[in-house]
Amino acid sequence: MKTLFTLLAVFLLLSCDSGRTNRNPYLQEISFRIDLNLNLPSYSALKNTGNAVYVGSQGVGTKGIFVINTGFDSFMAFEASCPNHEPSSCSTMVLDDDKQNVTCPVRRL
């Protein structure tokens, strides 16, 4: 019985896979770097904590990015392509009027 338990334990330890990822099939892994000048009018909303702006420059993300001011001179960027739909001409998420929420314009019936 002790041998069976040891074999089972060894089997369980060797069968674990640490290289698996839960990857979104619709979004590519794209690396980029962008510097934003907060003194420009198009990025002035980023001076306030919680506000976001859309950056749709060429080569930035799949469909652009949303940059959000998270406070204490810290910013986060999120892909603007809707993660629930295949990238297309109408799958770019839209920043709401409150500059704090983004929504996907694509509707499935």
PDB file of C-alpha atoms in Angstrom:
ATOM      1  CA  MET A   1       0.000   0.000   0.000  1.00  0.00           C
ATOM      2  CA  LYS A   2       2.898   2.324   0.832  1.00  0.00           C
ATOM      3  CA  THR A   3       4.423   1.666  -2.593  1.00  0.00           C
ATOM      4  CA  LEU A   4       1.142   2.440  -4.343  1.00  0.00           C
ATOM      5  CA  PHE A   5       0.850   5.739  -2.466  1.00  0.00           C
ATOM      6  CA  THR A   6       4.452   6.642  -3.364  1.00  0.00           C
ATOM      7  CA  LEU A   7       3.881   5.830  -7.046  1.00  0.00           C
ATOM      8  CA  LEU A   8       0.686   7.878  -7.070  1.00  0.00           C
ATOM      9  CA  ALA A   9       2.441  10.835  -5.430  1.00  0.00           C
ATOM     10  CA  VAL A  10       5.335  10.695  -7.932  1.00  0.00           C
ATOM     11  CA  PHE A  11       2.869  10.455 -10.834  1.00  0.00           C
ATOM     12  CA  LEU A  12       0.931  13.498  -9.611  1.00  0.00           C
ATOM     13  CA  LEU A  13       4.096  15.557  -9.157  1.00  0.00           C
ATOM     14  CA  LEU A  14       5.388  14.696 -12.631  1.00  0.00           C
ATOM     15  CA  SER A  15       2.057  15.294 -14.356  1.00  0.00           C
ATOM     16  CA  CYS A  16       1.823  18.955 -13.306  1.00  0.00           C
ATOM     17  CA  ASP A  17       2.454  21.401 -16.137  1.00  0.00           C
ATOM     18  CA  SER A  18       3.652  24.856 -15.139  1.00  0.00           C
ATOM     19  CA  GLY A  19       3.885  26.154 -18.718  1.00  0.00           C
ATOM     20  CA  ARG A  20       0.149  26.406 -19.394  1.00  0.00           C
ATOM     21  CA  THR A  21      -1.437  29.787 -19.883  1.00  0.00           C
ATOM     22  CA  ASN A  22      -5.042  30.822 -20.280  1.00  0.00           C
ATOM     23  CA  ARG A  23      -4.572  32.847 -23.457  1.00  0.00           C
ATOM     24  CA  ASN A  24      -7.282  34.828 -25.247  1.00  0.00           C
ATOM     25  CA  PRO A  25      -7.547  33.427 -28.800  1.00  0.00           C
ATOM     26  CA  TYR A  26      -8.618  36.794 -30.246  1.00  0.00           C
ATOM     27  CA  LEU A  27      -5.768  38.980 -29.013  1.00  0.00           C
ATOM     28  CA  GLN A  28      -2.162  38.781 -30.162  1.00  0.00           C
ATOM     29  CA  GLU A  29       0.768  39.311 -27.840  1.00  0.00           C
ATOM     30  CA  ILE A  30       2.176  42.603 -29.083  1.00  0.00           C
ATOM     31  CA  SER A  31       4.904  44.554 -27.342  1.00  0.00           C
ATOM     32  CA  PHE A  32       5.300  48.290 -27.835  1.00  0.00           C
ATOM     33  CA  ARG A  33       6.504  51.409 -26.072  1.00  0.00           C
ATOM     34  CA  ILE A  34       4.861  54.808 -26.121  1.00  0.00           C
ATOM     35  CA  ASP A  35       5.572  58.091 -24.347  1.00  0.00           C
ATOM     36  CA  LEU A  36       2.645  60.431 -23.694  1.00  0.00           C
ATOM     37  CA  ASN A  37       3.041  64.167 -23.128  1.00  0.00           C
ATOM     38  CA  LEU A  38       0.424  65.008 -20.491  1.00  0.00           C
ATOM     39  CA  ASN A  39       0.689  68.696 -21.402  1.00  0.00           C
ATOM     40  CA  LEU A  40      -1.031  68.053 -24.756  1.00  0.00           C
ATOM     41  CA  PRO A  41      -4.800  68.722 -24.781  1.00  0.00           C
ATOM     42  CA  SER A  42      -5.642  65.217 -26.030  1.00  0.00           C
ATOM     43  CA  TYR A  43      -4.101  63.682 -22.891  1.00  0.00           C
ATOM     44  CA  SER A  44      -5.202  66.325 -20.354  1.00  0.00           C
ATOM     45  CA  ALA A  45      -7.801  63.940 -18.859  1.00  0.00           C
ATOM     46  CA  LEU A  46      -4.916  61.836 -17.535  1.00  0.00           C
ATOM     47  CA  LYS A  47      -4.052  64.554 -15.027  1.00  0.00           C
ATOM     48  CA  ASN A  48      -7.028  63.433 -12.895  1.00  0.00           C
ATOM     49  CA  THR A  49      -7.030  60.121 -11.036  1.00  0.00           C
ATOM     50  CA  GLY A  50      -9.478  57.603 -12.492  1.00  0.00           C
ATOM     51  CA  ASN A  51      -9.733  59.170 -15.933  1.00  0.00           C
ATOM     52  CA  ALA A  52      -8.758  57.402 -19.134  1.00  0.00           C
ATOM     53  CA  VAL A  53      -7.903  58.312 -22.722  1.00  0.00           C
ATOM     54  CA  TYR A  54      -7.835  56.302 -25.924  1.00  0.00           C
ATOM     55  CA  VAL A  55      -4.519  56.153 -27.775  1.00  0.00           C
ATOM     56  CA  GLY A  56      -4.978  54.843 -31.303  1.00  0.00           C
ATOM     57  CA  SER A  57      -1.525  55.498 -32.725  1.00  0.00           C
ATOM     58  CA  GLN A  58      -0.135  53.150 -35.372  1.00  0.00           C
ATOM     59  CA  GLY A  59       1.756  50.246 -33.796  1.00  0.00           C
ATOM     60  CA  VAL A  60       0.170  50.650 -30.354  1.00  0.00           C
ATOM     61  CA  GLY A  61      -1.675  47.472 -29.428  1.00  0.00           C
ATOM     62  CA  THR A  62      -4.029  45.613 -31.763  1.00  0.00           C
ATOM     63  CA  LYS A  63      -6.717  48.322 -31.930  1.00  0.00           C
ATOM     64  CA  GLY A  64      -5.015  50.937 -29.765  1.00  0.00           C
ATOM     65  CA  ILE A  65      -4.941  51.186 -25.974  1.00  0.00           C
ATOM     66  CA  PHE A  66      -6.749  52.871 -23.116  1.00  0.00           C
ATOM     67  CA  VAL A  67      -4.428  54.566 -20.634  1.00  0.00           C
ATOM     68  CA  ILE A  68      -5.868  55.098 -17.147  1.00  0.00           C
ATOM     69  CA  ASN A  69      -4.504  57.274 -14.340  1.00  0.00           C
ATOM     70  CA  THR A  70      -4.547  55.010 -11.270  1.00  0.00           C
ATOM     71  CA  GLY A  71      -3.232  57.672  -8.877  1.00  0.00           C
ATOM     72  CA  PHE A  72       0.096  58.526  -7.269  1.00  0.00           C
ATOM     73  CA  ASP A  73       1.708  59.185 -10.689  1.00  0.00           C
ATOM     74  CA  SER A  74       0.864  55.643 -11.771  1.00  0.00           C
ATOM     75  CA  PHE A  75      -0.765  54.666 -15.064  1.00  0.00           C
ATOM     76  CA  MET A  76      -2.078  51.413 -16.539  1.00  0.00           C
ATOM     77  CA  ALA A  77      -2.723  50.575 -20.184  1.00  0.00           C
ATOM     78  CA  PHE A  78      -5.314  48.136 -21.540  1.00  0.00           C
ATOM     79  CA  GLU A  79      -5.877  46.793 -25.047  1.00  0.00           C
ATOM     80  CA  ALA A  80      -8.733  48.604 -26.818  1.00  0.00           C
ATOM     81  CA  SER A  81      -9.802  45.593 -28.872  1.00  0.00           C
ATOM     82  CA  CYS A  82     -12.849  43.851 -27.411  1.00  0.00           C
ATOM     83  CA  PRO A  83     -11.608  40.590 -25.842  1.00  0.00           C
ATOM     84  CA  ASN A  84     -14.899  38.787 -26.568  1.00  0.00           C
ATOM     85  CA  HIS A  85     -14.868  39.238 -30.348  1.00  0.00           C
ATOM     86  CA  GLU A  86     -12.501  38.613 -33.209  1.00  0.00           C
ATOM     87  CA  PRO A  87     -10.689  41.863 -34.147  1.00  0.00           C
ATOM     88  CA  SER A  88     -12.565  43.669 -36.919  1.00  0.00           C
ATOM     89  CA  SER A  89     -13.313  47.227 -37.999  1.00  0.00           C
ATOM     90  CA  CYS A  90     -16.050  47.534 -35.343  1.00  0.00           C
ATOM     91  CA  SER A  91     -14.515  45.621 -32.409  1.00  0.00           C
ATOM     92  CA  THR A  92     -12.678  48.560 -30.823  1.00  0.00           C
ATOM     93  CA  MET A  93     -14.123  49.335 -27.398  1.00  0.00           C
ATOM     94  CA  VAL A  94     -15.516  52.805 -26.759  1.00  0.00           C
ATOM     95  CA  LEU A  95     -14.701  55.115 -23.841  1.00  0.00           C
ATOM     96  CA  ASP A  96     -17.905  56.294 -22.128  1.00  0.00           C
ATOM     97  CA  ASP A  97     -18.626  59.978 -21.496  1.00  0.00           C
ATOM     98  CA  ASP A  98     -17.527  59.664 -17.864  1.00  0.00           C
ATOM     99  CA  LYS A  99     -13.983  58.792 -19.086  1.00  0.00           C
ATOM    100  CA  GLN A 100     -13.884  55.879 -16.617  1.00  0.00           C
ATOM    101  CA  ASN A 101     -15.622  52.968 -18.374  1.00  0.00           C
ATOM    102  CA  VAL A 102     -15.158  51.251 -21.714  1.00  0.00           C
ATOM    103  CA  THR A 103     -17.779  49.172 -23.496  1.00  0.00           C
ATOM    104  CA  CYS A 104     -17.784  46.863 -26.491  1.00  0.00           C
ATOM    105  CA  PRO A 105     -19.975  48.198 -29.336  1.00  0.00           C
ATOM    106  CA  VAL A 106     -20.353  44.779 -31.031  1.00  0.00           C
ATOM    107  CA  ARG A 107     -23.632  43.059 -30.208  1.00  0.00           C
ATOM    108  CA  ARG A 108     -24.327  39.380 -30.878  1.00  0.00           C
ATOM    109  CA  LEU A 109     -27.883  38.165 -31.425  1.00  0.00           C
TER     110      LEU A 109
END
